[in-house]
């Protein structure tokens, strides 16, 4: 890098929610000059969305993103940048040619068993069916699922869906993947139980743009942190001692020198229909093995309040397929085997060799986070790690 380059006070690698939150806080709390770079051509990370010209639907480019939280600090923070709709997420599942509400609730149970159980009767039934493996320590996901909700419901709604998610028979997956399967003995089919829930009224991207609407924040898209030909590259910033917040894959930062952390990824197939509404809901799970995708997302159904601006003769649906990620794929969900956890711990030790760099976000910490958790960890990381670094 040329010697006369003026460095900012902080460089943020990645324009996802973690990076945007840190940048906003650095400007507000420390008056810092912040430069954000991202290898993608848009901000917002996996929460980025855009509007489909044909249908008027807001497309969540990396799959359905639904904001919900019980964290008051996070709720107050995000409301500084966007208003939220009153959207409440509900999911349905198609099994054996019939549609059921999820998570499993009294409606699901009574419909499945063609019964009219009271809450107490339904609870007794599930306990009886789950008792099939009583006294045994489940050694795989299949047995764990049966021990939690009984064989009939497990095989109908969990077994094949999970097999598609993992491309592996559940009998060959570790029991530790699931700790619990929610069953509600009432007719509540609200998916999340958080205090606050909704979608940003004018879209995710408008929300994110407001977070960094400050002249002290500059941004470049389509810039690779590891490309030595561009000025804000890893080697140059480390040599100059510039504080960096890195939100990319932690193993990539260290050039995979200890090995690759394993992830699952998602592929989408877009289908358009000559009708106003194809599923009647935003998300439809497909629980049976003969449907190759796990679920389908009909985006316009997330925003019924936009009815007047939508095309009612066409709708767009994305079918979602899960598989193991390889290098070059978008990493979505950490697989988190014991070997992966051990490997990540070794990368955390390596992080100590780069004291001016803070690792954050899903990729930087090898953790699955919902959006509100990303924001919460970013606010904490700013307070505990980044602000002291800027104050030096």
Short mmCIF file of C-alpha atoms in Angstrom, two decimals:
data_model
loop_
_atom_site.label_atom_id
_atom_site.label_comp_id
_atom_site.label_asym_id
_atom_site.label_seq_id
_atom_site.Cartn_x
_atom_site.Cartn_y
_atom_site.Cartn_z
CA UNK A 1 0.00 0.00 0.00
CA UNK A 2 1.24 3.44 -0.82
CA UNK A 3 2.70 5.33 2.15
CA UNK A 4 0.45 8.37 1.66
CA UNK A 5 -2.79 6.41 2.08
CA UNK A 6 -4.90 7.82 4.92
CA UNK A 7 -6.21 5.01 7.05
CA UNK A 8 -9.60 5.16 8.77
CA UNK A 9 -9.89 4.59 12.51
CA UNK A 10 -11.56 1.23 11.93
CA UNK A 11 -11.96 -1.15 9.00
CA UNK A 12 -14.96 -3.49 9.06
CA UNK A 13 -14.74 -6.57 6.85
CA UNK A 14 -18.28 -7.62 6.01
CA UNK A 15 -21.42 -5.51 5.68
CA UNK A 16 -23.72 -7.91 7.49
CA UNK A 17 -25.62 -7.08 10.67
CA UNK A 18 -22.60 -7.51 12.93
CA UNK A 19 -20.40 -5.25 10.83
CA UNK A 20 -23.09 -2.60 10.31
CA UNK A 21 -23.89 -2.48 14.02
CA UNK A 22 -20.23 -2.11 14.97
CA UNK A 23 -19.71 0.61 12.37
CA UNK A 24 -22.75 2.55 13.57
CA UNK A 25 -21.64 2.29 17.19
CA UNK A 26 -18.06 3.31 16.42
CA UNK A 27 -19.26 6.51 14.78
CA UNK A 28 -21.83 7.31 17.44
CA UNK A 29 -19.84 6.39 20.54
CA UNK A 30 -16.27 7.22 19.48
CA UNK A 31 -16.65 9.65 16.57
CA UNK A 32 -14.58 7.21 14.54
CA UNK A 33 -14.03 7.19 10.80
CA UNK A 34 -15.05 3.74 9.58
CA UNK A 35 -14.50 2.03 6.25
CA UNK A 36 -16.56 -1.09 5.41
CA UNK A 37 -15.61 -3.56 2.69
CA UNK A 38 -17.59 -6.57 1.51
CA UNK A 39 -16.82 -9.12 -1.18
CA UNK A 40 -20.50 -9.20 -2.15
CA UNK A 41 -22.23 -6.55 -4.25
CA UNK A 42 -24.76 -5.61 -1.55
CA UNK A 43 -25.00 -4.78 2.14
CA UNK A 44 -26.88 -6.73 4.81
CA UNK A 45 -25.12 -10.07 4.58
CA UNK A 46 -27.55 -12.97 4.49
CA UNK A 47 -30.41 -10.71 5.61
CA UNK A 48 -30.26 -8.71 2.36
CA UNK A 49 -33.50 -8.39 0.42
CA UNK A 50 -34.68 -6.80 -2.83
CA UNK A 51 -38.01 -6.17 -4.49
CA UNK A 52 -39.10 -8.39 -7.38
CA UNK A 53 -40.22 -6.23 -10.27
CA UNK A 54 -42.81 -8.65 -11.64
CA UNK A 55 -44.68 -9.51 -8.44
CA UNK A 56 -43.80 -6.67 -6.07
CA UNK A 57 -42.69 -9.23 -3.48
CA UNK A 58 -39.70 -8.55 -1.23
CA UNK A 59 -37.28 -11.39 -1.93
CA UNK A 60 -35.04 -12.53 0.92
CA UNK A 61 -32.04 -13.50 -1.21
CA UNK A 62 -30.59 -15.97 1.29
CA UNK A 63 -33.82 -17.49 2.56
CA UNK A 64 -36.55 -16.34 4.92
CA UNK A 65 -35.38 -13.81 7.49
CA UNK A 66 -37.84 -13.08 10.28
CA UNK A 67 -37.09 -10.62 13.02
CA UNK A 68 -38.04 -11.59 16.57
CA UNK A 69 -36.52 -10.92 19.99
CA UNK A 70 -37.19 -10.76 23.70
CA UNK A 71 -34.07 -8.64 24.22
CA UNK A 72 -35.19 -5.11 25.09
CA UNK A 73 -31.80 -3.57 24.30
CA UNK A 74 -31.87 -5.05 20.80
CA UNK A 75 -35.53 -4.14 20.22
CA UNK A 76 -34.93 -0.51 21.18
CA UNK A 77 -31.80 -0.40 19.04
CA UNK A 78 -33.37 -1.72 15.83
CA UNK A 79 -36.39 0.55 16.19
CA UNK A 80 -34.05 3.50 15.78
CA UNK A 81 -33.64 2.53 12.13
CA UNK A 82 -36.92 0.95 11.05
CA UNK A 83 -40.52 0.45 11.99
CA UNK A 84 -41.84 -3.09 12.05
CA UNK A 85 -45.03 -4.64 10.76
CA UNK A 86 -47.24 -6.74 13.02
CA UNK A 87 -46.30 -9.93 11.14
CA UNK A 88 -46.50 -13.12 13.22
CA UNK A 89 -44.72 -16.14 11.80
CA UNK A 90 -46.69 -19.35 11.38
CA UNK A 91 -45.47 -22.45 9.57
CA UNK A 92 -47.38 -25.28 7.96
CA UNK A 93 -46.23 -28.69 6.81
CA UNK A 94 -47.45 -30.96 4.03
CA UNK A 95 -47.43 -34.64 4.98
CA UNK A 96 -49.06 -37.45 3.03
CA UNK A 97 -51.17 -35.04 1.00
CA UNK A 98 -52.46 -33.09 3.99
CA UNK A 99 -51.44 -29.75 5.54
CA UNK A 100 -50.77 -29.48 9.27
CA UNK A 101 -49.82 -26.55 11.54
CA UNK A 102 -46.34 -26.44 13.11
CA UNK A 103 -44.79 -26.52 15.65
CA UNK A 104 -46.66 -29.62 16.79
CA UNK A 105 -49.63 -28.41 18.83
CA UNK A 106 -53.03 -29.67 19.88
CA UNK A 107 -54.39 -28.90 16.41
CA UNK A 108 -51.61 -30.97 14.78
CA UNK A 109 -52.18 -33.86 17.19
CA UNK A 110 -55.96 -33.97 16.82
CA UNK A 111 -55.77 -33.66 13.05
CA UNK A 112 -53.07 -36.34 12.76
CA UNK A 113 -54.82 -38.87 14.99
CA UNK A 114 -58.33 -37.90 13.80
CA UNK A 115 -59.28 -37.23 17.39
CA UNK A 116 -60.58 -34.54 19.72
CA UNK A 117 -58.18 -34.94 22.62
CA UNK A 118 -58.18 -32.51 25.49
CA UNK A 119 -54.75 -31.04 26.40
CA UNK A 120 -54.37 -33.61 29.21
CA UNK A 121 -55.35 -36.53 26.97
CA UNK A 122 -52.96 -35.39 24.23
CA UNK A 123 -50.12 -35.04 26.73
CA UNK A 124 -50.75 -38.53 28.08
CA UNK A 125 -50.78 -39.95 24.54
CA UNK A 126 -47.45 -38.35 23.61
CA UNK A 127 -45.86 -39.47 26.87
CA UNK A 128 -47.04 -43.02 26.20
CA UNK A 129 -45.69 -43.03 22.65
CA UNK A 130 -42.40 -41.41 23.71
CA UNK A 131 -42.05 -44.12 26.35
CA UNK A 132 -41.29 -46.67 23.65
CA UNK A 133 -37.59 -46.18 24.37
CA UNK A 134 -37.93 -45.60 28.11
CA UNK A 135 -34.81 -46.47 30.06
CA UNK A 136 -32.57 -46.29 27.01
CA UNK A 137 -29.99 -43.61 26.28
CA UNK A 138 -30.65 -42.50 22.68
CA UNK A 139 -27.48 -42.88 20.63
CA UNK A 140 -28.71 -41.32 17.40
CA UNK A 141 -31.11 -38.62 16.25
CA UNK A 142 -33.75 -41.13 15.19
CA UNK A 143 -34.02 -42.65 18.67
CA UNK A 144 -33.79 -39.24 20.32
CA UNK A 145 -36.69 -37.93 18.24
CA UNK A 146 -38.86 -40.94 19.14
CA UNK A 147 -38.01 -40.53 22.83
CA UNK A 148 -39.08 -36.88 22.72
CA UNK A 149 -42.41 -36.97 20.84
CA UNK A 150 -43.13 -40.62 20.01
CA UNK A 151 -42.68 -42.56 16.80
CA UNK A 152 -45.86 -41.50 14.87
CA UNK A 153 -45.31 -37.73 15.05
CA UNK A 154 -41.54 -38.04 14.71
CA UNK A 155 -41.76 -40.16 11.57
CA UNK A 156 -44.44 -37.93 10.06
CA UNK A 157 -42.88 -34.50 10.60
CA UNK A 158 -39.24 -34.83 11.64
CA UNK A 159 -37.55 -37.95 10.28
CA UNK A 160 -37.63 -37.34 6.52
CA UNK A 161 -37.37 -33.56 6.83
CA UNK A 162 -34.19 -33.99 8.89
CA UNK A 163 -32.82 -36.56 6.46
CA UNK A 164 -33.22 -34.03 3.64
CA UNK A 165 -31.62 -31.30 5.73
CA UNK A 166 -28.55 -33.38 6.50
CA UNK A 167 -28.47 -35.68 3.45
CA UNK A 168 -28.06 -38.44 6.02
CA UNK A 169 -30.40 -40.99 7.57
CA UNK A 170 -31.26 -39.79 11.10
CA UNK A 171 -30.18 -43.16 12.48
CA UNK A 172 -26.65 -42.17 11.44
CA UNK A 173 -26.80 -38.66 12.94
CA UNK A 174 -25.77 -37.91 16.54
CA UNK A 175 -28.56 -37.55 19.10
CA UNK A 176 -26.99 -34.25 20.22
CA UNK A 177 -28.34 -32.44 17.13
CA UNK A 178 -31.72 -32.11 18.84
CA UNK A 179 -32.14 -31.37 22.53
CA UNK A 180 -35.89 -30.85 22.41
CA UNK A 181 -38.83 -30.87 20.00
CA UNK A 182 -41.54 -28.39 20.96
CA UNK A 183 -45.02 -29.79 21.50
CA UNK A 184 -47.80 -27.46 22.62
CA UNK A 185 -50.89 -28.87 24.21
CA UNK A 186 -53.07 -25.98 23.06
CA UNK A 187 -53.93 -24.53 19.65
CA UNK A 188 -51.16 -21.91 19.63
CA UNK A 189 -49.34 -22.22 16.32
CA UNK A 190 -47.26 -19.05 16.61
CA UNK A 191 -43.79 -20.21 15.58
CA UNK A 192 -41.74 -17.90 17.82
CA UNK A 193 -42.42 -17.18 21.46
CA UNK A 194 -40.52 -13.90 21.68
CA UNK A 195 -41.90 -10.66 23.11
CA UNK A 196 -41.48 -8.73 19.85
CA UNK A 197 -41.82 -9.88 16.27
CA UNK A 198 -42.27 -8.29 12.86
CA UNK A 199 -40.73 -7.40 9.53
CA UNK A 200 -39.18 -4.04 8.60
CA UNK A 201 -41.95 -1.95 7.03
CA UNK A 202 -39.96 -0.76 4.03
CA UNK A 203 -37.66 -3.75 3.72
CA UNK A 204 -34.44 -5.04 5.17
CA UNK A 205 -32.11 -3.14 2.87
CA UNK A 206 -33.68 0.24 3.69
CA UNK A 207 -33.18 -0.57 7.38
CA UNK A 208 -29.50 -1.40 6.84
CA UNK A 209 -28.87 1.70 4.75
CA UNK A 210 -30.14 3.89 7.58
CA UNK A 211 -27.72 2.27 10.02
CA UNK A 212 -24.73 3.58 8.09
CA UNK A 213 -26.18 6.87 6.84
CA UNK A 214 -23.30 8.97 8.18
CA UNK A 215 -20.52 10.72 6.24
CA UNK A 216 -17.93 9.22 8.58
CA UNK A 217 -18.84 5.74 7.30
CA UNK A 218 -17.57 4.85 3.83
CA UNK A 219 -18.10 1.56 2.06
CA UNK A 220 -16.80 -0.41 -0.91
CA UNK A 221 -18.59 -3.48 -2.25
CA UNK A 222 -17.10 -6.23 -4.38
CA UNK A 223 -13.81 -5.92 -2.45
CA UNK A 224 -11.96 -9.02 -1.26
CA UNK A 225 -10.10 -8.62 2.04
CA UNK A 226 -7.58 -11.23 0.88
CA UNK A 227 -6.83 -9.51 -2.45
CA UNK A 228 -3.42 -7.90 -2.00
CA UNK A 229 -4.00 -5.62 -4.98
CA UNK A 230 -6.60 -3.58 -3.10
CA UNK A 231 -5.52 -1.24 -0.26
CA UNK A 232 -7.71 -2.62 2.54
CA UNK A 233 -6.21 -6.08 2.50
CA UNK A 234 -5.33 -8.26 5.46
CA UNK A 235 -1.55 -7.97 5.22
CA UNK A 236 -1.49 -4.19 4.74
CA UNK A 237 -3.90 -3.46 7.57
CA UNK A 238 -2.08 -5.78 9.96
CA UNK A 239 1.25 -4.18 9.08
CA UNK A 240 -0.18 -0.73 9.71
CA UNK A 241 -1.80 -1.74 13.00
CA UNK A 242 -5.24 -0.54 11.85
CA UNK A 243 -8.07 -1.90 14.04
CA UNK A 244 -10.13 -4.43 12.07
CA UNK A 245 -13.47 -6.12 12.69
CA UNK A 246 -13.55 -9.30 10.64
CA UNK A 247 -16.85 -11.10 10.00
CA UNK A 248 -15.80 -13.59 7.34
CA UNK A 249 -15.04 -17.30 7.90
CA UNK A 250 -12.47 -17.64 10.67
CA UNK A 251 -10.71 -20.56 8.96
CA UNK A 252 -10.40 -18.53 5.75
CA UNK A 253 -8.72 -15.71 7.70
CA UNK A 254 -5.92 -18.09 8.63
CA UNK A 255 -5.80 -19.62 5.15
CA UNK A 256 -7.29 -22.90 6.46
CA UNK A 257 -3.94 -23.74 8.02
CA UNK A 258 -5.55 -25.92 10.71
CA UNK A 259 -8.22 -27.37 8.42
CA UNK A 260 -11.73 -26.51 7.21
CA UNK A 261 -14.67 -25.92 9.55
CA UNK A 262 -17.72 -27.74 8.20
CA UNK A 263 -20.99 -26.03 7.24
CA UNK A 264 -24.31 -26.78 5.61
CA UNK A 265 -25.50 -24.62 2.77
CA UNK A 266 -28.80 -24.03 0.99
CA UNK A 267 -29.69 -23.94 -2.71
CA UNK A 268 -32.85 -22.31 -4.02
CA UNK A 269 -34.95 -23.08 -7.08
CA UNK A 270 -37.30 -20.31 -8.17
CA UNK A 271 -40.77 -21.16 -9.46
CA UNK A 272 -43.33 -18.62 -10.66
CA UNK A 273 -47.05 -19.31 -10.81
CA UNK A 274 -49.83 -17.65 -12.79
CA UNK A 275 -51.93 -17.03 -9.72
CA UNK A 276 -52.22 -14.57 -6.88
CA UNK A 277 -51.33 -16.96 -4.06
CA UNK A 278 -49.98 -20.50 -4.36
CA UNK A 279 -49.61 -21.75 -0.76
CA UNK A 280 -51.72 -19.34 1.26
CA UNK A 281 -48.86 -18.92 3.74
CA UNK A 282 -45.26 -17.66 3.64
CA UNK A 283 -43.51 -20.96 4.49
CA UNK A 284 -44.63 -24.51 3.71
CA UNK A 285 -42.51 -27.41 4.98
CA UNK A 286 -42.50 -30.68 3.07
CA UNK A 287 -42.08 -33.52 5.54
CA UNK A 288 -42.09 -36.47 3.14
CA UNK A 289 -39.11 -38.11 1.46
CA UNK A 290 -40.65 -38.02 -2.01
CA UNK A 291 -40.38 -34.20 -2.16
CA UNK A 292 -36.67 -33.39 -2.64
CA UNK A 293 -36.74 -29.93 -1.05
CA UNK A 294 -37.28 -29.19 2.63
CA UNK A 295 -39.59 -26.21 2.31
CA UNK A 296 -40.95 -23.55 -0.02
CA UNK A 297 -41.10 -19.80 0.60
CA UNK A 298 -43.80 -17.64 -0.97
CA UNK A 299 -42.43 -14.17 -0.35
CA UNK A 300 -45.46 -11.97 -0.98
CA UNK A 301 -47.25 -13.65 1.93
CA UNK A 302 -44.79 -12.10 4.38
CA UNK A 303 -46.25 -8.68 3.60
CA UNK A 304 -50.03 -8.68 3.20
CA UNK A 305 -49.99 -4.97 4.06
CA UNK A 306 -48.40 -4.38 0.62
CA UNK A 307 -51.43 -5.84 -1.13
CA UNK A 308 -52.08 -2.78 -3.31
CA UNK A 309 -48.53 -2.70 -4.69
CA UNK A 310 -48.36 -6.40 -5.57
CA UNK A 311 -49.16 -8.23 -8.81
CA UNK A 312 -52.16 -10.50 -8.12
CA UNK A 313 -51.78 -12.50 -11.32
CA UNK A 314 -48.27 -13.83 -10.58
CA UNK A 315 -46.47 -15.09 -7.51
CA UNK A 316 -42.89 -16.21 -6.90
CA UNK A 317 -41.88 -19.22 -4.77
CA UNK A 318 -38.42 -20.43 -3.80
CA UNK A 319 -37.92 -24.14 -3.11
CA UNK A 320 -35.14 -24.76 -0.58
CA UNK A 321 -32.63 -27.60 -0.81
CA UNK A 322 -30.09 -28.34 1.92
CA UNK A 323 -26.65 -29.91 1.45
CA UNK A 324 -23.14 -29.97 2.85
CA UNK A 325 -21.11 -26.91 1.90
CA UNK A 326 -17.83 -26.99 0.06
CA UNK A 327 -15.32 -24.20 -0.36
CA UNK A 328 -16.87 -21.50 -2.51
CA UNK A 329 -20.42 -22.22 -1.29
CA UNK A 330 -22.32 -19.86 0.97
CA UNK A 331 -21.95 -21.24 4.52
CA UNK A 332 -25.28 -21.16 6.36
CA UNK A 333 -25.32 -23.51 9.36
CA UNK A 334 -22.26 -24.73 11.30
CA UNK A 335 -22.30 -28.51 11.56
CA UNK A 336 -20.62 -28.30 14.97
CA UNK A 337 -19.44 -31.85 15.46
CA UNK A 338 -17.06 -32.36 18.38
CA UNK A 339 -14.21 -32.31 15.86
CA UNK A 340 -15.44 -28.97 14.50
CA UNK A 341 -15.71 -27.50 18.00
CA UNK A 342 -12.16 -28.63 18.78
CA UNK A 343 -10.90 -27.15 15.53
CA UNK A 344 -12.64 -23.85 16.16
CA UNK A 345 -11.07 -23.67 19.63
CA UNK A 346 -7.65 -23.97 17.98
CA UNK A 347 -8.51 -21.11 15.61
CA UNK A 348 -9.52 -19.00 18.63
CA UNK A 349 -6.00 -19.55 19.96
CA UNK A 350 -4.62 -18.31 16.64
CA UNK A 351 -6.71 -15.16 16.96
CA UNK A 352 -4.42 -14.11 19.80
CA UNK A 353 -1.68 -13.56 17.20
CA UNK A 354 -3.68 -10.69 15.64
CA UNK A 355 -4.48 -8.42 18.61
CA UNK A 356 -5.85 -5.56 16.47
CA UNK A 357 -8.55 -7.77 14.95
CA UNK A 358 -11.94 -8.63 16.46
CA UNK A 359 -13.75 -11.66 15.01
CA UNK A 360 -17.54 -11.53 14.96
CA UNK A 361 -20.78 -12.69 13.35
CA UNK A 362 -21.78 -16.21 12.37
CA UNK A 363 -18.78 -16.86 10.17
CA UNK A 364 -16.21 -15.22 12.39
CA UNK A 365 -17.29 -17.15 15.50
CA UNK A 366 -18.54 -20.40 13.90
CA UNK A 367 -21.98 -20.11 15.51
CA UNK A 368 -25.53 -20.04 14.26
CA UNK A 369 -27.24 -16.79 15.26
CA UNK A 370 -30.65 -15.33 14.64
CA UNK A 371 -30.59 -11.67 13.61
CA UNK A 372 -31.30 -10.33 17.08
CA UNK A 373 -28.46 -12.41 18.50
CA UNK A 374 -26.03 -11.04 15.91
CA UNK A 375 -26.98 -7.49 16.90
CA UNK A 376 -26.71 -8.25 20.60
CA UNK A 377 -23.26 -9.80 20.25
CA UNK A 378 -22.16 -6.84 18.09
CA UNK A 379 -23.29 -4.32 20.71
CA UNK A 380 -21.43 -6.27 23.38
CA UNK A 381 -18.30 -6.70 21.25
CA UNK A 382 -18.26 -2.97 20.58
CA UNK A 383 -18.48 -2.14 24.29
CA UNK A 384 -16.00 -4.74 25.51
CA UNK A 385 -13.46 -5.04 22.68
CA UNK A 386 -13.78 -2.42 19.96
CA UNK A 387 -14.35 0.81 21.89
CA UNK A 388 -11.29 0.20 24.11
CA UNK A 389 -9.25 -0.45 20.95
CA UNK A 390 -10.41 2.84 19.39
CA UNK A 391 -9.76 4.76 22.61
CA UNK A 392 -6.06 3.89 22.65
#
